[in-house]
Amino acid sequence: MRILITGGAGYIGSHTAFVLLEKGHDVTVFDNFATSTRISLDRVERLAGRTVSCIEGDLRDRPAVAAAVHEAKPAAVVHFAGLKSVGESTARPLLYVANNVSGTVNLLDAMDAAGVRRFIFSSSATVYGAAGEGPCAEEDPLAVTNPYGRTKLMVEEILRDLAASDARWGIAVLRYFNPVGAHESGSLGEAPQGTPSNLVPLVGQVAAGTRAHVDVYGGDYPTRDGTGVRDYIHVMDLAAGHLAALERVLGLSGVGTWNLGTGRGHSVLEIIRTYAKVSRREIPYRVVGRRDGDVATSRADVAKARRELGWRARRGLLEMIEDHWRWQSLNPSGYRS
Ligand code: NAD
Ligand code: UD1
């Protein structure tokens, strides 16, 4: 099948493109390279030994989106493209609505016009808000605390309305927990622009010596060591989750929502300790105040994905950190090194 991947040059999109190519699917990427480069796609092609069709374009450009869907004639669309910085979304909410909400509406319109109604959407655990101690299940109440999260929730709701209006749509909403790690070769990975805001890329830079220390945001959470607990998931497991969702969505009428996580939680200090062990470097840190909008614990209930997608995460924390360290060591400046 030909699959159109929006945002396919980005972190999760590039790993998913590789997994789909390996499975024998053809891939067309639609991307404006706002937060990525073409080099990731060159690496995907080299790793897979297959070519990727690439259309440079912006989701906000309706005719460009319509032309891309028409040209690719995909069996399904995997929609990663969008902006994901919580801080930036608070400063520039309209930019986030334009890219993440209006851009998605343009894409859905173009798909409908072309008769393509199989859709996989990148949502986020952020839609659960401050969920509390236990694991989050798909039917739990949703609450968002920032403009980025609101764009994800808005699109989820639009998708539910769309599927209710027309039974020909088959839609997978995937709520990712904390994607980390890299392809095991060290040639694909996460290349944040500027100072990373996520924990693992930051810790990696401290291990590599390009940053002096890690600020640990909060040491007084009601968790086992006082630091925030998250459900980290290896990006290759996440990519495999998209393959499972693709197979499921082909025979689906309506919307299916699935958490993609491991179900296990790790604290900030555990991440730092594991990274120090893997890299054999000292990782200085200091505990500072909590970051606005952070929650104590975020962990997935993964039973539904296991049951309905036949998927589960296979890689543990050690593999996530080993693969991140390999990527970090081989590409100290991301794809530009
Ligand atoms: P990323 O920034 O690496 O990739 C996003 C890609 O989309 C980039 O290649 C970028 O150039 C492209 N893009 C952005 N705006 C576009 C537009 N208007 N038109 C065309 N292309 C555009 O991010 P990622 O980590 O790979 O995330 C992919 C998706 O998963 C995003 O929707 C994100 O919100 C969601 N998500 C990510 C995480 C995470 O921790 N990485 C967690 C939950 C959900
Ligand atoms: C953040 C976003 C979330 C987004 C997710 C994936 C916020 C408030 N939330 O989630 O919406 O879906 O990234 O991109 O930005 N930490 C430190 N020091 C640091 C960085 C992080 O102690 O320098 C801690 C955090 O407090 C948290 C954990 O590390 O406990 C993980 O943080 P991060 O990687 O930023 O992910 P989230 O906060 O879970």
Short mmCIF file of C-alpha atoms and ligand atoms in Angstrom, two decimals:
data_model
loop_
_atom_site.label_atom_id
_atom_site.label_comp_id
_atom_site.label_asym_id
_atom_site.label_seq_id
_atom_site.Cartn_x
_atom_site.Cartn_y
_atom_site.Cartn_z
CA MET A 1 0.00 0.00 0.00
CA ARG A 2 1.07 3.58 -0.45
CA ILE A 3 0.93 5.52 2.81
CA LEU A 4 1.05 9.31 2.99
CA ILE A 5 3.00 10.42 6.07
CA THR A 6 2.64 14.07 6.99
CA GLY A 7 5.56 15.27 9.10
CA GLY A 8 7.51 12.22 7.94
CA ALA A 9 10.86 14.02 8.20
CA GLY A 10 10.36 14.60 11.93
CA TYR A 11 11.36 12.46 14.89
CA ILE A 12 8.50 9.97 15.12
CA GLY A 13 7.55 10.25 11.44
CA SER A 14 11.01 9.25 10.18
CA HIS A 15 11.14 6.14 12.39
CA THR A 16 7.61 5.20 11.30
CA ALA A 17 8.50 5.76 7.62
CA PHE A 18 11.38 3.29 8.08
CA VAL A 19 9.14 0.67 9.73
CA LEU A 20 6.50 0.98 6.99
CA LEU A 21 9.12 0.69 4.22
CA GLU A 22 10.59 -2.37 5.92
CA LYS A 23 7.13 -3.89 5.96
CA GLY A 24 6.96 -3.39 2.17
CA HIS A 25 4.67 -0.34 2.01
CA ASP A 26 5.43 2.61 -0.26
CA VAL A 27 5.82 5.94 1.48
CA THR A 28 5.13 9.52 0.41
CA VAL A 29 6.16 12.21 2.90
CA PHE A 30 4.50 15.63 3.05
CA ASP A 31 6.50 18.08 5.16
CA ASN A 32 7.41 21.78 5.25
CA PHE A 33 10.65 21.06 7.20
CA ALA A 34 9.66 23.64 9.83
CA THR A 35 11.30 21.56 12.59
CA SER A 36 13.23 18.96 10.57
CA THR A 37 15.54 18.48 7.59
CA ARG A 38 15.60 16.32 4.48
CA ILE A 39 18.67 14.54 5.84
CA SER A 40 16.45 12.37 8.02
CA LEU A 41 14.74 11.09 4.86
CA ASP A 42 18.10 10.36 3.19
CA ARG A 43 18.98 8.31 6.27
CA VAL A 44 15.63 6.48 6.15
CA GLU A 45 16.23 5.61 2.49
CA ARG A 46 19.74 4.36 3.20
CA LEU A 47 18.65 2.24 6.16
CA ALA A 48 15.66 0.74 4.36
CA GLY A 49 17.35 0.41 0.96
CA ARG A 50 14.19 1.90 -0.56
CA THR A 51 13.19 5.33 -1.84
CA VAL A 52 10.75 7.74 -0.22
CA SER A 53 8.68 10.15 -2.33
CA CYS A 54 8.83 13.58 -0.80
CA ILE A 55 6.47 16.49 -1.37
CA GLU A 56 7.54 19.74 0.26
CA GLY A 57 4.47 21.66 1.37
CA ASP A 58 2.64 23.27 4.26
CA LEU A 59 -0.57 21.97 5.81
CA ARG A 60 -1.87 25.54 5.98
CA ASP A 61 -1.74 25.74 2.17
CA ARG A 62 -5.04 24.10 1.17
CA PRO A 63 -4.30 23.70 -2.57
CA ALA A 64 -0.88 22.20 -1.79
CA VAL A 65 -2.43 19.67 0.60
CA ALA A 66 -5.14 18.76 -1.93
CA ALA A 67 -2.53 18.32 -4.67
CA ALA A 68 -0.38 16.10 -2.43
CA VAL A 69 -3.27 13.77 -1.54
CA HIS A 70 -4.32 13.66 -5.20
CA GLU A 71 -0.76 12.91 -6.36
CA ALA A 72 0.00 10.26 -3.73
CA LYS A 73 -3.42 8.51 -3.91
CA PRO A 74 -2.62 6.79 -0.61
CA ALA A 75 -4.54 3.93 0.98
CA ALA A 76 -4.17 5.72 4.33
CA VAL A 77 -2.68 8.85 5.87
CA VAL A 78 -0.52 8.86 9.01
CA HIS A 79 -0.66 12.43 10.31
CA PHE A 80 2.33 13.55 12.38
CA ALA A 81 2.81 17.08 11.02
CA GLY A 82 2.32 19.81 13.57
CA LEU A 83 4.03 21.86 16.24
CA LYS A 84 4.64 20.41 19.70
CA SER A 85 6.25 22.91 22.04
CA VAL A 86 4.06 23.64 25.06
CA GLY A 87 5.93 26.88 25.85
CA GLU A 88 5.72 28.20 22.28
CA SER A 89 2.01 27.31 22.13
CA THR A 90 1.36 29.50 25.16
CA ALA A 91 3.20 32.43 23.54
CA ARG A 92 1.75 31.88 20.04
CA PRO A 93 -1.61 30.10 20.37
CA LEU A 94 -2.87 31.16 16.92
CA LEU A 95 0.19 29.61 15.26
CA TYR A 96 -0.71 26.33 16.97
CA VAL A 97 -4.37 26.49 15.94
CA ALA A 98 -3.35 27.25 12.32
CA ASN A 99 -0.83 24.39 12.05
CA ASN A 100 -2.38 21.75 14.26
CA VAL A 101 -6.13 22.34 13.89
CA SER A 102 -6.74 24.20 10.59
CA GLY A 103 -3.92 22.24 8.94
CA THR A 104 -5.58 18.97 9.97
CA VAL A 105 -8.97 20.18 8.68
CA ASN A 106 -7.33 20.99 5.31
CA LEU A 107 -5.92 17.49 5.21
CA LEU A 108 -9.23 15.80 6.10
CA ASP A 109 -11.05 17.88 3.46
CA ALA A 110 -8.51 16.89 0.82
CA MET A 111 -8.78 13.23 1.83
CA ASP A 112 -12.58 13.30 1.70
CA ALA A 113 -12.49 14.86 -1.78
CA ALA A 114 -10.07 12.15 -2.95
CA GLY A 115 -12.07 9.33 -1.32
CA VAL A 116 -9.25 8.45 1.10
CA ARG A 117 -10.81 7.81 4.52
CA ARG A 118 -8.23 5.89 6.56
CA PHE A 119 -6.50 8.19 9.05
CA ILE A 120 -4.05 7.79 11.94
CA PHE A 121 -3.64 10.78 14.23
CA SER A 122 -0.80 11.66 16.64
CA SER A 123 -2.47 12.65 19.87
CA SER A 124 -0.74 12.92 23.22
CA ALA A 125 -1.01 11.84 26.85
CA THR A 126 -1.25 15.57 27.53
CA VAL A 127 -5.04 15.24 26.92
CA TYR A 128 -5.34 13.45 30.30
CA GLY A 129 -4.13 16.57 32.16
CA ALA A 130 -3.25 16.08 35.83
CA ALA A 131 -4.57 12.54 35.91
CA GLY A 132 -3.34 11.46 39.35
CA GLU A 133 -1.44 8.42 40.51
CA GLY A 134 -2.90 5.55 38.51
CA PRO A 135 -2.48 4.64 34.86
CA CYS A 136 -4.62 6.58 32.34
CA ALA A 137 -7.19 4.58 30.39
CA GLU A 138 -8.69 5.72 27.10
CA GLU A 139 -12.16 6.33 28.54
CA ASP A 140 -10.88 8.48 31.42
CA PRO A 141 -12.03 12.11 31.53
CA LEU A 142 -9.91 14.52 29.50
CA ALA A 143 -8.59 17.90 30.62
CA VAL A 144 -5.98 20.03 28.93
CA THR A 145 -3.86 22.67 30.59
CA ASN A 146 -2.13 24.47 27.69
CA PRO A 147 -2.83 25.62 24.09
CA TYR A 148 -0.79 22.77 22.54
CA GLY A 149 -2.83 20.20 24.45
CA ARG A 150 -6.01 22.00 23.46
CA THR A 151 -5.15 21.63 19.75
CA LYS A 152 -4.78 17.86 20.24
CA LEU A 153 -8.11 17.62 22.07
CA MET A 154 -9.85 19.80 19.45
CA VAL A 155 -8.65 17.54 16.64
CA GLU A 156 -9.70 14.41 18.56
CA GLU A 157 -13.20 15.91 18.90
CA ILE A 158 -13.33 16.92 15.23
CA LEU A 159 -12.38 13.36 14.30
CA ARG A 160 -15.14 11.89 16.48
CA ASP A 161 -17.69 14.25 14.86
CA LEU A 162 -16.42 13.41 11.38
CA ALA A 163 -16.63 9.66 11.90
CA ALA A 164 -20.11 10.01 13.40
CA SER A 165 -21.24 11.91 10.29
CA ASP A 166 -19.96 9.37 7.75
CA ALA A 167 -19.42 5.66 8.46
CA ARG A 168 -16.90 5.40 5.62
CA TRP A 169 -14.20 6.92 7.84
CA GLY A 170 -11.85 4.64 9.79
CA ILE A 171 -9.73 6.65 12.23
CA ALA A 172 -7.11 5.75 14.83
CA VAL A 173 -6.35 8.28 17.55
CA LEU A 174 -3.02 7.32 19.15
CA ARG A 175 -2.16 8.92 22.47
CA TYR A 176 1.61 8.78 22.86
CA PHE A 177 3.20 8.89 26.28
CA ASN A 178 6.89 9.99 26.30
CA PRO A 179 8.70 8.90 23.13
CA VAL A 180 12.48 8.59 23.54
CA GLY A 181 15.39 6.70 22.02
CA ALA A 182 16.48 6.26 18.45
CA HIS A 183 16.89 3.65 15.74
CA GLU A 184 19.42 1.08 16.99
CA SER A 185 21.88 1.97 14.18
CA GLY A 186 22.31 5.45 15.65
CA SER A 187 21.58 7.00 12.25
CA LEU A 188 17.98 8.13 12.97
CA GLY A 189 16.99 10.01 16.09
CA GLU A 190 15.54 13.12 17.64
CA ALA A 191 17.19 16.38 16.55
CA PRO A 192 15.64 19.19 18.59
CA GLN A 193 16.27 22.73 17.38
CA GLY A 194 17.97 24.97 19.93
CA THR A 195 17.80 24.03 23.59
CA PRO A 196 15.78 20.85 24.02
CA SER A 197 12.89 21.10 26.45
CA ASN A 198 12.41 17.34 26.91
CA LEU A 199 14.38 15.47 29.53
CA VAL A 200 16.24 12.74 27.65
CA PRO A 201 17.78 14.94 24.91
CA LEU A 202 18.89 17.35 27.65
CA VAL A 203 20.48 14.63 29.74
CA GLY A 204 22.20 13.34 26.59
CA GLN A 205 23.78 16.75 25.99
CA VAL A 206 25.03 16.87 29.58
CA ALA A 207 26.55 13.39 29.17
CA ALA A 208 28.19 14.55 25.94
CA GLY A 209 29.64 17.58 27.72
CA THR A 210 27.85 20.24 25.66
CA ARG A 211 25.70 21.28 28.63
CA ALA A 212 26.91 21.68 32.22
CA HIS A 213 24.08 20.16 34.24
CA VAL A 214 20.43 19.08 34.30
CA ASP A 215 17.85 21.14 36.17
CA VAL A 216 15.49 18.67 37.84
CA TYR A 217 12.09 20.34 37.91
CA GLY A 218 10.76 19.60 41.37
CA GLY A 219 11.95 17.27 44.12
CA ASP A 220 8.77 17.35 46.21
CA TYR A 221 6.25 15.46 44.08
CA PRO A 222 4.30 12.63 45.74
CA THR A 223 6.41 10.04 43.90
CA ARG A 224 8.94 7.45 45.15
CA ASP A 225 11.92 9.85 45.04
CA GLY A 226 10.07 13.18 44.80
CA THR A 227 10.79 13.72 41.08
CA GLY A 228 8.31 13.47 38.20
CA VAL A 229 7.39 10.03 36.87
CA ARG A 230 6.71 9.40 33.17
CA ASP A 231 5.92 6.46 30.91
CA TYR A 232 8.85 6.56 28.46
CA ILE A 233 8.39 4.56 25.27
CA HIS A 234 11.07 3.62 22.72
CA VAL A 235 10.42 5.40 19.42
CA MET A 236 10.81 2.13 17.48
CA ASP A 237 8.07 0.54 19.60
CA LEU A 238 5.95 3.60 18.92
CA ALA A 239 6.61 3.24 15.18
CA ALA A 240 5.55 -0.41 15.38
CA GLY A 241 2.35 0.78 17.11
CA HIS A 242 1.53 2.79 13.97
CA LEU A 243 1.90 -0.30 11.82
CA ALA A 244 -0.49 -2.16 14.12
CA ALA A 245 -2.94 0.76 14.03
CA LEU A 246 -2.71 0.91 10.24
CA GLU A 247 -3.66 -2.75 9.94
CA ARG A 248 -6.55 -2.20 12.38
CA VAL A 249 -7.85 0.96 10.73
CA LEU A 250 -8.21 -0.65 7.31
CA GLY A 251 -11.22 -2.64 8.52
CA LEU A 252 -12.55 -0.03 10.92
CA SER A 253 -15.64 2.18 10.68
CA GLY A 254 -15.52 4.97 13.27
CA VAL A 255 -12.80 6.10 15.67
CA GLY A 256 -10.58 3.87 17.78
CA THR A 257 -8.47 5.49 20.50
CA TRP A 258 -5.39 3.77 21.87
CA ASN A 259 -2.69 4.68 24.39
CA LEU A 260 0.85 3.92 23.25
CA GLY A 261 3.12 3.55 26.26
CA THR A 262 4.80 0.79 28.24
CA GLY A 263 2.60 1.01 31.34
CA ARG A 264 5.73 1.50 33.47
CA GLY A 265 6.86 4.74 35.07
CA HIS A 266 10.38 6.09 35.62
CA SER A 267 11.42 9.10 37.68
CA VAL A 268 13.71 11.91 36.54
CA LEU A 269 16.46 10.65 38.86
CA GLU A 270 16.15 7.13 37.43
CA ILE A 271 16.64 8.55 33.94
CA ILE A 272 19.72 10.47 35.04
CA ARG A 273 21.19 7.44 36.84
CA THR A 274 20.54 5.11 33.90
CA TYR A 275 22.05 7.59 31.45
CA ALA A 276 25.16 7.97 33.64
CA LYS A 277 25.57 4.19 33.78
CA VAL A 278 25.12 3.70 30.02
CA SER A 279 27.36 6.60 28.98
CA ARG A 280 29.87 6.08 31.80
CA ARG A 281 29.85 9.84 32.29
CA GLU A 282 29.05 11.91 35.29
CA ILE A 283 25.74 13.76 34.94
CA PRO A 284 25.64 16.72 37.33
CA TYR A 285 22.16 17.85 38.29
CA ARG A 286 20.47 20.25 40.68
CA VAL A 287 16.93 20.15 41.94
CA VAL A 288 15.06 23.38 41.18
CA GLY A 289 11.40 24.44 41.38
CA ARG A 290 8.59 22.68 39.56
CA ARG A 291 7.96 23.58 35.90
CA ASP A 292 4.58 25.22 35.26
CA GLY A 293 2.02 22.79 33.89
CA ASP A 294 3.94 19.62 34.90
CA VAL A 295 2.15 16.74 36.58
CA ALA A 296 3.60 14.36 39.18
CA THR A 297 2.93 11.12 37.33
CA SER A 298 1.86 10.14 33.83
CA ARG A 299 1.51 6.47 32.97
CA ALA A 300 -0.51 4.57 30.38
CA ASP A 301 -2.99 1.78 30.83
CA VAL A 302 -1.89 -0.29 27.84
CA ALA A 303 -4.48 -3.07 28.02
CA LYS A 304 -6.64 -1.73 25.16
CA ALA A 305 -3.76 -1.48 22.68
CA ARG A 306 -2.68 -5.02 23.59
CA ARG A 307 -6.18 -6.38 23.22
CA GLU A 308 -7.34 -4.53 20.11
CA LEU A 309 -4.12 -3.83 18.21
CA GLY A 310 -2.17 -6.91 19.30
CA TRP A 311 0.69 -4.52 20.04
CA ARG A 312 2.87 -3.95 23.06
CA ALA A 313 6.10 -2.11 23.72
CA ARG A 314 9.04 -4.54 23.81
CA ARG A 315 11.99 -2.35 24.76
CA GLY A 316 12.82 -1.26 28.31
CA LEU A 317 14.48 1.85 29.71
CA LEU A 318 18.01 0.53 29.27
CA GLU A 319 17.52 0.02 25.53
CA MET A 320 15.92 3.46 25.18
CA ILE A 321 18.91 5.13 26.81
CA GLU A 322 21.53 2.98 25.05
CA ASP A 323 20.01 3.84 21.68
CA HIS A 324 19.74 7.52 22.57
CA TRP A 325 23.38 7.60 23.66
CA ARG A 326 24.51 5.92 20.42
CA TRP A 327 22.55 8.50 18.39
CA GLN A 328 23.86 11.36 20.56
CA SER A 329 27.48 10.18 20.27
CA LEU A 330 27.35 9.67 16.49
CA ASN A 331 25.39 12.89 15.81
CA PRO A 332 26.41 15.48 18.41
CA SER A 333 24.71 18.27 16.43
CA GLY A 334 21.76 16.23 15.21
CA TYR A 335 21.47 15.77 11.44
CA ARG A 336 23.80 18.69 10.84
CA SER A 337 26.87 16.93 12.25
P1 NAD B 1 8.77 16.75 15.03
O1 NAD B 1 8.78 18.23 15.24
O2 NAD B 1 10.08 16.04 15.02
O3 NAD B 1 8.03 16.42 13.65
C1 NAD B 1 6.95 17.16 13.16
C2 NAD B 1 7.11 17.27 11.65
O4 NAD B 1 6.00 18.00 11.11
C3 NAD B 1 8.38 18.03 11.24
O5 NAD B 1 9.06 17.32 10.22
C4 NAD B 1 7.86 19.37 10.75
O6 NAD B 1 8.68 19.96 9.79
C5 NAD B 1 6.49 18.99 10.20
N1 NAD B 1 5.53 20.10 10.18
C6 NAD B 1 5.22 20.95 11.20
N2 NAD B 1 4.29 21.82 10.81
C7 NAD B 1 3.97 21.52 9.52
C8 NAD B 1 3.08 22.07 8.56
N3 NAD B 1 2.31 23.13 8.86
N4 NAD B 1 3.03 21.53 7.33
C9 NAD B 1 3.82 20.46 7.00
N5 NAD B 1 4.68 19.89 7.87
C10 NAD B 1 4.76 20.42 9.11
O7 NAD B 1 7.79 16.13 16.11
P2 NAD B 1 7.56 14.61 16.55
O8 NAD B 1 8.13 14.45 17.90
O9 NAD B 1 7.97 13.68 15.48
O10 NAD B 1 5.98 14.62 16.72
C11 NAD B 1 5.12 14.16 15.71
C12 NAD B 1 3.68 14.30 16.16
O11 NAD B 1 3.49 13.58 17.37
C13 NAD B 1 3.27 15.75 16.47
O12 NAD B 1 1.94 15.93 16.01
C14 NAD B 1 3.33 15.82 17.98
O13 NAD B 1 2.44 16.78 18.50
C15 NAD B 1 2.90 14.42 18.36
N6 NAD B 1 3.41 14.01 19.69
C16 NAD B 1 4.75 14.04 19.92
C17 NAD B 1 5.24 13.67 21.17
C18 NAD B 1 6.72 13.72 21.47
O14 NAD B 1 7.10 13.68 22.63
N7 NAD B 1 7.61 13.78 20.48
C19 NAD B 1 4.35 13.27 22.17
C20 NAD B 1 2.98 13.23 21.89
C21 NAD B 1 2.52 13.60 20.63
C1 UD1 B 2 6.29 17.40 27.71
C2 UD1 B 2 5.09 18.30 27.45
C3 UD1 B 2 3.96 17.46 26.87
C4 UD1 B 2 4.45 16.78 25.60
C5 UD1 B 2 5.69 15.94 25.93
C6 UD1 B 2 6.27 15.28 24.73
C7 UD1 B 2 5.21 20.09 29.11
C8 UD1 B 2 4.62 20.67 30.35
N1 UD1 B 2 4.68 18.92 28.70
O1 UD1 B 2 5.88 16.35 28.58
O2 UD1 B 2 2.84 18.27 26.58
O3 UD1 B 2 3.42 15.93 25.07
O4 UD1 B 2 6.69 16.78 26.50
O5 UD1 B 2 6.92 16.21 23.89
O6 UD1 B 2 6.10 20.66 28.50
N2 UD1 B 2 12.28 17.47 33.41
C9 UD1 B 2 13.27 17.94 34.25
N3 UD1 B 2 14.21 18.77 33.71
C10 UD1 B 2 14.22 19.14 32.39
C11 UD1 B 2 13.20 18.65 31.55
C12 UD1 B 2 12.24 17.83 32.09
O7 UD1 B 2 13.30 17.64 35.42
O8 UD1 B 2 15.11 19.91 31.98
C13 UD1 B 2 11.27 16.54 33.97
C14 UD1 B 2 9.84 17.02 33.85
O9 UD1 B 2 9.47 17.79 34.95
C15 UD1 B 2 9.10 15.67 33.75
C16 UD1 B 2 10.10 14.74 33.05
O10 UD1 B 2 11.37 15.35 33.24
O11 UD1 B 2 8.86 15.16 35.05
C17 UD1 B 2 9.85 14.58 31.56
O12 UD1 B 2 9.79 15.87 30.97
P1 UD1 B 2 9.62 16.07 29.38
O13 UD1 B 2 10.58 15.22 28.68
O14 UD1 B 2 9.67 17.54 29.12
O15 UD1 B 2 8.18 15.49 29.09
P2 UD1 B 2 6.75 15.86 29.77
O16 UD1 B 2 6.87 16.95 30.74
O17 UD1 B 2 6.15 14.60 30.24
#
